[in-house]
N, CA, C and O atoms as a CHARMM CRD file, in Angstrom:
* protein
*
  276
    1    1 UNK  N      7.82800  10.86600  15.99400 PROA 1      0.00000
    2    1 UNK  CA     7.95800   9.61800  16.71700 PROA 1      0.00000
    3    1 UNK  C      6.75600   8.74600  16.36200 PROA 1      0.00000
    4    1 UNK  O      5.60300   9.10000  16.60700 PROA 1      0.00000
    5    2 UNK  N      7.12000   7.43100  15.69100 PROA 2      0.00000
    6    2 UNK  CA     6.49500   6.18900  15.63400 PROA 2      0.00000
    7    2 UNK  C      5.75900   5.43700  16.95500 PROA 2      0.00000
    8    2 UNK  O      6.58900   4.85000  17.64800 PROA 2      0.00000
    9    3 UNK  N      4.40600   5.33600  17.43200 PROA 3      0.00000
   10    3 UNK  CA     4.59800   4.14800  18.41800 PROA 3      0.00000
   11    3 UNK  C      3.39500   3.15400  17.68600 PROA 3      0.00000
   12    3 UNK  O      2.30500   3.42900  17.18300 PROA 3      0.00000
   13    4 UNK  N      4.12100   1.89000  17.87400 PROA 4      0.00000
   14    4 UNK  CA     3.41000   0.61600  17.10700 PROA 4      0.00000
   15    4 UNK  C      2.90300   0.03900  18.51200 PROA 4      0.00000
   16    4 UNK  O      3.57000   0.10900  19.54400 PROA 4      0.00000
   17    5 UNK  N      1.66700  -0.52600  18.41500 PROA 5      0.00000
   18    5 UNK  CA     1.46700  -1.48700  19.42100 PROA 5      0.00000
   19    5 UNK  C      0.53700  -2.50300  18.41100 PROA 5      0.00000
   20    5 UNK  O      0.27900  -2.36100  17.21600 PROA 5      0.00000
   21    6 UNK  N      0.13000  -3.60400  19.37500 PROA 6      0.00000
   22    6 UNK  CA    -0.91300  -4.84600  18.51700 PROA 6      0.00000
   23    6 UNK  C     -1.55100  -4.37400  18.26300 PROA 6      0.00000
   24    6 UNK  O     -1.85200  -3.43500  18.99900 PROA 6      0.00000
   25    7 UNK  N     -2.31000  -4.57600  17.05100 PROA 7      0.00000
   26    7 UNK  CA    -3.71200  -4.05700  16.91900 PROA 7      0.00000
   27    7 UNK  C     -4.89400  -4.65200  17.51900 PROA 7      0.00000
   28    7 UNK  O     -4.75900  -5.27800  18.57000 PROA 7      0.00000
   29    8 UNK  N     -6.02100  -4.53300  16.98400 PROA 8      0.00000
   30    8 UNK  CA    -7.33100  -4.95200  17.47100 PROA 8      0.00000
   31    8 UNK  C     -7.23500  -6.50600  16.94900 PROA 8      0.00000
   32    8 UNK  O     -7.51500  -7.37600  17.77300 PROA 8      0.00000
   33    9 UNK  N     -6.82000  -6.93500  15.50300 PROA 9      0.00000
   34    9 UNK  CA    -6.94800  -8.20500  15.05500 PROA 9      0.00000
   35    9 UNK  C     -5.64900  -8.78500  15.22900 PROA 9      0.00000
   36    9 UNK  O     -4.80300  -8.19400  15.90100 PROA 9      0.00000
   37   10 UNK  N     -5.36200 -10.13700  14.56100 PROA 10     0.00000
   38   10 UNK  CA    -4.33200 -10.31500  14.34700 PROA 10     0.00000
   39   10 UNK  C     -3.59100 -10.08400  13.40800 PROA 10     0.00000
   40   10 UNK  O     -4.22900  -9.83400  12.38500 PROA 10     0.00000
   41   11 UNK  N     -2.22600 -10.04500  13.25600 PROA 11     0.00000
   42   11 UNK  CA    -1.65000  -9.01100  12.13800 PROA 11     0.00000
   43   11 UNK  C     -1.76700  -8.08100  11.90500 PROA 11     0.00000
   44   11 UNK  O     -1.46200  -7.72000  10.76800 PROA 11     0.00000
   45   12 UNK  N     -2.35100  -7.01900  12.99200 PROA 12     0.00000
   46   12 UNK  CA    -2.51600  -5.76800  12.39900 PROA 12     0.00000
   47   12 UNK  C     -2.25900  -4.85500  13.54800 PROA 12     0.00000
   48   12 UNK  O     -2.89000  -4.92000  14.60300 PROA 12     0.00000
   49   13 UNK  N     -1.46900  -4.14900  13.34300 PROA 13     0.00000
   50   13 UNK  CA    -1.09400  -2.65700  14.18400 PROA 13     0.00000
   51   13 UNK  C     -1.43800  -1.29800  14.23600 PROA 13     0.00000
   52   13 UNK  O     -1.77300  -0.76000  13.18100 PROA 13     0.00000
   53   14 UNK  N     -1.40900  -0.43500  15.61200 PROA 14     0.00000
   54   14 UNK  CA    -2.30800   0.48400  15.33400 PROA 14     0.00000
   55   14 UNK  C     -0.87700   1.24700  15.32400 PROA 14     0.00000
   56   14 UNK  O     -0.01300   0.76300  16.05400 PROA 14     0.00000
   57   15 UNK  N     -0.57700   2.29900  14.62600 PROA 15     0.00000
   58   15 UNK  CA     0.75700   3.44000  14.73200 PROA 15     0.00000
   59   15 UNK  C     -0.06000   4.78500  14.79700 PROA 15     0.00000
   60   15 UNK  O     -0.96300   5.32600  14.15800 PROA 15     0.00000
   61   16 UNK  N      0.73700   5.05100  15.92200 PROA 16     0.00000
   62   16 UNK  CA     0.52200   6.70300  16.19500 PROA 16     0.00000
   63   16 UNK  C      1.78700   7.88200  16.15200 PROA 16     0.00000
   64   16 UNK  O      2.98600   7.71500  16.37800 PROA 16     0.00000
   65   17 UNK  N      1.30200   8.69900  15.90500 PROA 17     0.00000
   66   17 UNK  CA     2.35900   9.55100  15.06900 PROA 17     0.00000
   67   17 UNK  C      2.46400  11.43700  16.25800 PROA 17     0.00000
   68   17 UNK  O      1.70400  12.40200  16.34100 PROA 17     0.00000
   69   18 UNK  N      3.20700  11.24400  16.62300 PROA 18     0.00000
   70   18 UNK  CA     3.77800  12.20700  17.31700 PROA 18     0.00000
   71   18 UNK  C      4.83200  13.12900  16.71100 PROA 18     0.00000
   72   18 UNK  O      5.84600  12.78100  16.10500 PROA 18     0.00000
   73   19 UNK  N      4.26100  14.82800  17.08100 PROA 19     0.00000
   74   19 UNK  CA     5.71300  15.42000  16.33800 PROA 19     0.00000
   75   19 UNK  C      5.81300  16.59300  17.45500 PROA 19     0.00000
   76   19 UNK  O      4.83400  17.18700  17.90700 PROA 19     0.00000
   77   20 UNK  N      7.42900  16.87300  17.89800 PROA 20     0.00000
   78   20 UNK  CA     6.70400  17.33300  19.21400 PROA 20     0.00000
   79   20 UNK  C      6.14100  17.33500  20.34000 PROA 20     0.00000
   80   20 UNK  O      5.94100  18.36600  20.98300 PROA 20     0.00000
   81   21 UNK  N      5.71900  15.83800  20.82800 PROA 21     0.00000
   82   21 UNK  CA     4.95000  15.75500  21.97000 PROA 21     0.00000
   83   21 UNK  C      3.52000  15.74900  21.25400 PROA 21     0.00000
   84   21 UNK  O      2.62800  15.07500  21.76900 PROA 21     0.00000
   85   22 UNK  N      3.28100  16.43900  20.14400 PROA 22     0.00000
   86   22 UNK  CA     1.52300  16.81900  19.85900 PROA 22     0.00000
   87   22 UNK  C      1.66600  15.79500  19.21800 PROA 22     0.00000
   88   22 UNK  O      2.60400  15.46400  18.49300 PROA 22     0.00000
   89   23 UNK  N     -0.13100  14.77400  19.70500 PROA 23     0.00000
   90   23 UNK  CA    -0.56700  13.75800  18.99700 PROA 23     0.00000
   91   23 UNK  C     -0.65700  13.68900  17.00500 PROA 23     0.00000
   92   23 UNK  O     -1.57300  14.51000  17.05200 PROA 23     0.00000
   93   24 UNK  N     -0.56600  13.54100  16.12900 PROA 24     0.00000
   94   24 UNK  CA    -0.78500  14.10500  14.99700 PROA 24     0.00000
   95   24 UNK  C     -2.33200  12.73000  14.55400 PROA 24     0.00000
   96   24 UNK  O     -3.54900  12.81700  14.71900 PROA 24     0.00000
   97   25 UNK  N     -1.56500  11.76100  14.04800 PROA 25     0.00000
   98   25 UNK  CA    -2.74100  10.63400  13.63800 PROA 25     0.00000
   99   25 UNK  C     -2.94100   9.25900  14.24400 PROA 25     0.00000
  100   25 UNK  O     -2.06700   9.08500  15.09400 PROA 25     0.00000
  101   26 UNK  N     -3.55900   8.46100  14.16500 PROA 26     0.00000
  102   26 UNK  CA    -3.66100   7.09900  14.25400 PROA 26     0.00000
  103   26 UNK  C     -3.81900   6.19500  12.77000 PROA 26     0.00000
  104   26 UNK  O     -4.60300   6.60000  11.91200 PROA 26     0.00000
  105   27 UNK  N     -3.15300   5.16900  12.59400 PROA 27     0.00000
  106   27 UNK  CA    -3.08400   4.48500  11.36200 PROA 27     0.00000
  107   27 UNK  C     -3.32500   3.11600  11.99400 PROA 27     0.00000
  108   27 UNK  O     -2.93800   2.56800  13.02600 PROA 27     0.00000
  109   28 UNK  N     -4.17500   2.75400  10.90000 PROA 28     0.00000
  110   28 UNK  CA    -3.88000   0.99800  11.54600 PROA 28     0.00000
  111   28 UNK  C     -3.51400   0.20800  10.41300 PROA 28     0.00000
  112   28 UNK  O     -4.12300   0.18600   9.34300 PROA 28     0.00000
  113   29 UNK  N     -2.24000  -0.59700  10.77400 PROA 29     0.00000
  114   29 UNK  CA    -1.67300  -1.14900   9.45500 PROA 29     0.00000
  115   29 UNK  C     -1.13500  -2.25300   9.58400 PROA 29     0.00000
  116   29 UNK  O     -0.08800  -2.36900  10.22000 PROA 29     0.00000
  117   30 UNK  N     -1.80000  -3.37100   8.95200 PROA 30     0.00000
  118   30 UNK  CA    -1.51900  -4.97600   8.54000 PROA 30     0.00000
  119   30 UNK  C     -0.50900  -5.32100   7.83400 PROA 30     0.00000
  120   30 UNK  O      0.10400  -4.91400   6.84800 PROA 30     0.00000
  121   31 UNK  N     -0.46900  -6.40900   8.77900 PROA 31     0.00000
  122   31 UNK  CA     1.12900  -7.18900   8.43400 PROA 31     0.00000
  123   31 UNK  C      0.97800  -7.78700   6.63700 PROA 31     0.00000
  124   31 UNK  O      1.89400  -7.64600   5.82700 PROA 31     0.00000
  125   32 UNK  N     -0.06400  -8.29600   6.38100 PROA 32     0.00000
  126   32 UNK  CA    -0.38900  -8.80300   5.04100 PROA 32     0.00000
  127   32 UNK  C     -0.01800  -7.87000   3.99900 PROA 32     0.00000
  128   32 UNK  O      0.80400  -8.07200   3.10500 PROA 32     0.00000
  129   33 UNK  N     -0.81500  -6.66300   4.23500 PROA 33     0.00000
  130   33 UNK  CA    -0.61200  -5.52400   3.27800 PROA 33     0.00000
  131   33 UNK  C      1.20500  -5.39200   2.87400 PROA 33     0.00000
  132   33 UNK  O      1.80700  -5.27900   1.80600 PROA 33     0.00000
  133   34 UNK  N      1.63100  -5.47000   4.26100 PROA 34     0.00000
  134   34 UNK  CA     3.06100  -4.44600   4.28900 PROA 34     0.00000
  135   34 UNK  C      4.01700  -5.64000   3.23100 PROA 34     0.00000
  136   34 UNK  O      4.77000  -5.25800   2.33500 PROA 34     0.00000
  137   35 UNK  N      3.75500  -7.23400   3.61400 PROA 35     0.00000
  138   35 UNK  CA     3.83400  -7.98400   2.72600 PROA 35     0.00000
  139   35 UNK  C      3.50200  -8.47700   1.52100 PROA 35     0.00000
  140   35 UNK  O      4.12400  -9.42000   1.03300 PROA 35     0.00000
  141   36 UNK  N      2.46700  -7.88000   0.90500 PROA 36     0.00000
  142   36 UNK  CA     2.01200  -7.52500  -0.17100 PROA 36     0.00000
  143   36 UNK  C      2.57500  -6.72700  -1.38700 PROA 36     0.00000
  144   36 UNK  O      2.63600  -6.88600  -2.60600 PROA 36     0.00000
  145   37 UNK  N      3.09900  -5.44600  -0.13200 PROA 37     0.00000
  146   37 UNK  CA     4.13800  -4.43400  -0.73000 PROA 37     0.00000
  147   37 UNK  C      5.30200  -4.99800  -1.47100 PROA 37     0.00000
  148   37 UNK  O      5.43400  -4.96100  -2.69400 PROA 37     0.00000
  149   38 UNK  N      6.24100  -5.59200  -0.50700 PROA 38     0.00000
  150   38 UNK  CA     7.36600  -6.16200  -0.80400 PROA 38     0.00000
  151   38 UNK  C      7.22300  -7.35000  -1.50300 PROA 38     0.00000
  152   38 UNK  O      8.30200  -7.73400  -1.95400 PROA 38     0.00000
  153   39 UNK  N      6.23900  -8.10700  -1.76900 PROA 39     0.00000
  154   39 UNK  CA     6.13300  -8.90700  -2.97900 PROA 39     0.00000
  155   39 UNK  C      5.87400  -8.28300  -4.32300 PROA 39     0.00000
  156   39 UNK  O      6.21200  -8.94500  -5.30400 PROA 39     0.00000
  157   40 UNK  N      5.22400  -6.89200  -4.54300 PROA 40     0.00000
  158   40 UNK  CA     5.60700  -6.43200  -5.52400 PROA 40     0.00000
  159   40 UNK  C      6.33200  -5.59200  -5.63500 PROA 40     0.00000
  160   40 UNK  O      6.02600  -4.63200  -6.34300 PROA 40     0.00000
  161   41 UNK  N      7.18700  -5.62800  -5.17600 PROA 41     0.00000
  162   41 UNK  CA     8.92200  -4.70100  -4.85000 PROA 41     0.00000
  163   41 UNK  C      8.89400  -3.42100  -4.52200 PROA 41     0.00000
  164   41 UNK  O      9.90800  -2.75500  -4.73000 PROA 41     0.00000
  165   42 UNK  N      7.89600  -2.89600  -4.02400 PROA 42     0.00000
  166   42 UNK  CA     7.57300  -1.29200  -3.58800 PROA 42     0.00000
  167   42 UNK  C      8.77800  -1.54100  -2.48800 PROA 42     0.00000
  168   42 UNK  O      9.07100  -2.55400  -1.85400 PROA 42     0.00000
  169   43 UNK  N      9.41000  -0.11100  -2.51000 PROA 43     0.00000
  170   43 UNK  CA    10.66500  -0.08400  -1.62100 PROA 43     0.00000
  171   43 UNK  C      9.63000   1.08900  -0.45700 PROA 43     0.00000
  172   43 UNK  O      9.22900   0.68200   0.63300 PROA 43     0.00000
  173   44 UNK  N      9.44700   2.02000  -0.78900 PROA 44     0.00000
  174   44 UNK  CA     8.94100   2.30700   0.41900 PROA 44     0.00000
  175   44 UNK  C      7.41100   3.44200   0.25500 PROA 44     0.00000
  176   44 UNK  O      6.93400   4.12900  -0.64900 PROA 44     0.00000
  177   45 UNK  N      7.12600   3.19300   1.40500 PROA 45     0.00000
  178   45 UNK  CA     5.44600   3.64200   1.31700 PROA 45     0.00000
  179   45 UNK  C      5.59000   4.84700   2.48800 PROA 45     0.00000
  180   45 UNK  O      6.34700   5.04400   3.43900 PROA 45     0.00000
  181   46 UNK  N      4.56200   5.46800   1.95000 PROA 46     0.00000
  182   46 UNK  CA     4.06200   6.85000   2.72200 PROA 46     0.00000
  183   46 UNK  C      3.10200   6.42900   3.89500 PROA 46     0.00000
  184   46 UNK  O      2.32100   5.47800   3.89400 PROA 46     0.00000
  185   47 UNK  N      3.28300   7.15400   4.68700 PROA 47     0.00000
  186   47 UNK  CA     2.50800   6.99500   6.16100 PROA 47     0.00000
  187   47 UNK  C      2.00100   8.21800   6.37200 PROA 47     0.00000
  188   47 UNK  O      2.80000   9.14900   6.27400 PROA 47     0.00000
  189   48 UNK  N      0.78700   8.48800   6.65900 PROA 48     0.00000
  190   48 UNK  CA     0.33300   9.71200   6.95000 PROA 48     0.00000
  191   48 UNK  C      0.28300  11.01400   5.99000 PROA 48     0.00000
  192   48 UNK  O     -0.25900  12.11800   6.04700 PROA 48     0.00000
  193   49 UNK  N      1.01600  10.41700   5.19400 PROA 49     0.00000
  194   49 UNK  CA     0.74400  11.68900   3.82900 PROA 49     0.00000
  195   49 UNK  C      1.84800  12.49900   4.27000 PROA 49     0.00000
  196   49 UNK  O      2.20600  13.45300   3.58000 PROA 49     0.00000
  197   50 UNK  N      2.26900  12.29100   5.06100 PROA 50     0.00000
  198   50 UNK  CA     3.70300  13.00500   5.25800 PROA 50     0.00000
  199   50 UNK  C      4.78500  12.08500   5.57600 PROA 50     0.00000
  200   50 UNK  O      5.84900  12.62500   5.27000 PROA 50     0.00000
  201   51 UNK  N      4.96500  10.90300   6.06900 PROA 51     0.00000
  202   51 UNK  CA     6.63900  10.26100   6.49100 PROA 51     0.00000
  203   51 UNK  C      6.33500   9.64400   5.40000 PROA 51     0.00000
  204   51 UNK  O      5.24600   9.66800   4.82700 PROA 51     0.00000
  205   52 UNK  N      7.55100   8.92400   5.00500 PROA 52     0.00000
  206   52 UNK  CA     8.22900   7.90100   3.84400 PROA 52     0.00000
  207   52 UNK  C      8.69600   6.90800   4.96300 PROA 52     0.00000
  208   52 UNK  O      9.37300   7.28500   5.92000 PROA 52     0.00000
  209   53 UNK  N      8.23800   5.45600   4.75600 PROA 53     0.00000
  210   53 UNK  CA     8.79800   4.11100   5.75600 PROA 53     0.00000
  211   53 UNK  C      9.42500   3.70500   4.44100 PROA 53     0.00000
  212   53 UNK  O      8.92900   3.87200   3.32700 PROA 53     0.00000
  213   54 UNK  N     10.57300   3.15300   4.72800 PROA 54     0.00000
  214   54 UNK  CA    10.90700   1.84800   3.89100 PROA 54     0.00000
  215   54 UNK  C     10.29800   0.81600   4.29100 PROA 54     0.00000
  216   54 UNK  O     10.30000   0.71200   5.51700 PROA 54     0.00000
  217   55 UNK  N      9.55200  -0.33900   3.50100 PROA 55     0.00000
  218   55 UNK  CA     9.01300  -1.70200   3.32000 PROA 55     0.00000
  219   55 UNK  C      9.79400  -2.93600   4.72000 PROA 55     0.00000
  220   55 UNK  O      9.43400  -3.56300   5.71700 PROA 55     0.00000
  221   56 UNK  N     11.09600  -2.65800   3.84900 PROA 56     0.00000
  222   56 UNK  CA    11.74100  -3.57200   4.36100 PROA 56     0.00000
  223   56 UNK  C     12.39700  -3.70100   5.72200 PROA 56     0.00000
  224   56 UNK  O     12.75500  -4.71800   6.31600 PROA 56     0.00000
  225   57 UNK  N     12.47300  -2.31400   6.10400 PROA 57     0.00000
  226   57 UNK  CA    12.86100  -2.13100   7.37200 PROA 57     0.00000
  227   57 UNK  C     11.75300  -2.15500   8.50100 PROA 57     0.00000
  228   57 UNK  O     11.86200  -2.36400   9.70900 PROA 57     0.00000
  229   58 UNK  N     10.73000  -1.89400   7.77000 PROA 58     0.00000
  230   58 UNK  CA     9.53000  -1.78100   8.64400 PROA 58     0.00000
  231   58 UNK  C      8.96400  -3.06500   9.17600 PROA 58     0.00000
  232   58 UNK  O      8.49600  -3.18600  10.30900 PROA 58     0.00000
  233   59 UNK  N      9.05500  -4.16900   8.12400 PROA 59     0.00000
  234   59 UNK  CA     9.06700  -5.55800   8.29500 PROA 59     0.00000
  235   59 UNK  C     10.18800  -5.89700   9.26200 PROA 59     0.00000
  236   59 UNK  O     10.10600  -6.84500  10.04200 PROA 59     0.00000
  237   60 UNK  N     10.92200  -5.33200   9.20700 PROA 60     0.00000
  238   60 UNK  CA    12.64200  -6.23200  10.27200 PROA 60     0.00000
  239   60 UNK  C     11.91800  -6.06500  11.11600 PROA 60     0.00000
  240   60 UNK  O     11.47200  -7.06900  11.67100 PROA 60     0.00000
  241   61 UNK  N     11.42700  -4.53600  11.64400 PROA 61     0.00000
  242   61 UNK  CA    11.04600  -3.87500  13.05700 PROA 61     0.00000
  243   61 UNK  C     10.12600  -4.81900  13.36100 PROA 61     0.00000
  244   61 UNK  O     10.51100  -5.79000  14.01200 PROA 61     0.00000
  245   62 UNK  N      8.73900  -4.72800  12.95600 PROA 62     0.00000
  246   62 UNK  CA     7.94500  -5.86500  13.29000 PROA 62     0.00000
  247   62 UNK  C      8.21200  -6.96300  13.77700 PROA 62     0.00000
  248   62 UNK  O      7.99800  -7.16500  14.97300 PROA 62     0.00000
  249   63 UNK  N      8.87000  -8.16000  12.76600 PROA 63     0.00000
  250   63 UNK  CA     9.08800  -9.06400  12.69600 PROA 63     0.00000
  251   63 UNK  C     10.02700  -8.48100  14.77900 PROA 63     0.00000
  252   63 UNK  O      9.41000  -8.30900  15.83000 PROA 63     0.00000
  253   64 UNK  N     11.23000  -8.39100  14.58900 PROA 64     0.00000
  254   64 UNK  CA    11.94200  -8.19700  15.69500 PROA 64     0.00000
  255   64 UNK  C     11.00400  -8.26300  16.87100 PROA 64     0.00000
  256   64 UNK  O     10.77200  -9.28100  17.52300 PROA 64     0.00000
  257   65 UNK  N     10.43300  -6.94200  17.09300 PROA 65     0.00000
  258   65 UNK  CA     9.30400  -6.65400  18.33700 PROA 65     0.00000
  259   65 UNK  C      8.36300  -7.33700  18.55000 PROA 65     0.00000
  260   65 UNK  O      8.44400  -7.54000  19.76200 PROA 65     0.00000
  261   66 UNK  N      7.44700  -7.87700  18.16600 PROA 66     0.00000
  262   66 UNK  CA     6.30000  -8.83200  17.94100 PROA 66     0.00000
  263   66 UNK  C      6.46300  -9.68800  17.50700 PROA 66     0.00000
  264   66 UNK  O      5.47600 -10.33300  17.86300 PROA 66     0.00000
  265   67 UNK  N      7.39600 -10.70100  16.53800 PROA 67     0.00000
  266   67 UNK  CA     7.11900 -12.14900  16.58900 PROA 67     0.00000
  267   67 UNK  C      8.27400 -12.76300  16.76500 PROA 67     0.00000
  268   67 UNK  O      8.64200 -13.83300  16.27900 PROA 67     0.00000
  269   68 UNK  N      8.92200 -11.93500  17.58700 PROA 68     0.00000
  270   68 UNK  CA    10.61400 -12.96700  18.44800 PROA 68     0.00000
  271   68 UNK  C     10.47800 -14.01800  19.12400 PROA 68     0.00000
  272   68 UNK  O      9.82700 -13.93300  20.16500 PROA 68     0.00000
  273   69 UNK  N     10.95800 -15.09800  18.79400 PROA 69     0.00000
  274   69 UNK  CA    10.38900 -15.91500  20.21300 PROA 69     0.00000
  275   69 UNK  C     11.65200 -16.05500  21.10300 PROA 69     0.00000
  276   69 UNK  O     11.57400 -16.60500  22.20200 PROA 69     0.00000
């Protein structure tokens, strides 16, 4: 289990990674970067050295949750 909240700056999120109930990591990861990605067509990126996100879906999610008006 994924949980995204705002991060400390703007554009940037902290994700914490649950498996189980047990805490595993904290990541903190910018909206720029993830757009960065998908401008040079990376389809999907590793999180934690263990999950695979797709780019593009990860952007919908964002975009959806945090900048809906």
């Amino acid at each position: 289990v994924f949980d995204i909240t705002p991060g400390p700056e703007t554009g940037s999120f902290s994700v914490s990674a649950r498996f189980l109930g047990v805490q595993m990591e904290d990541f903190l990861l910018r909206y720029q970067d993830l757009l960065q990605l998908q401008y040079e067509g990376v389809a999907v990126m590793k999180m934690f050295d263990k999950a695979k996100v797709n780019v593009n879906l990860l952007i919908f999610l964002l975009n959806k949750k945090f900048f809906k008006k």
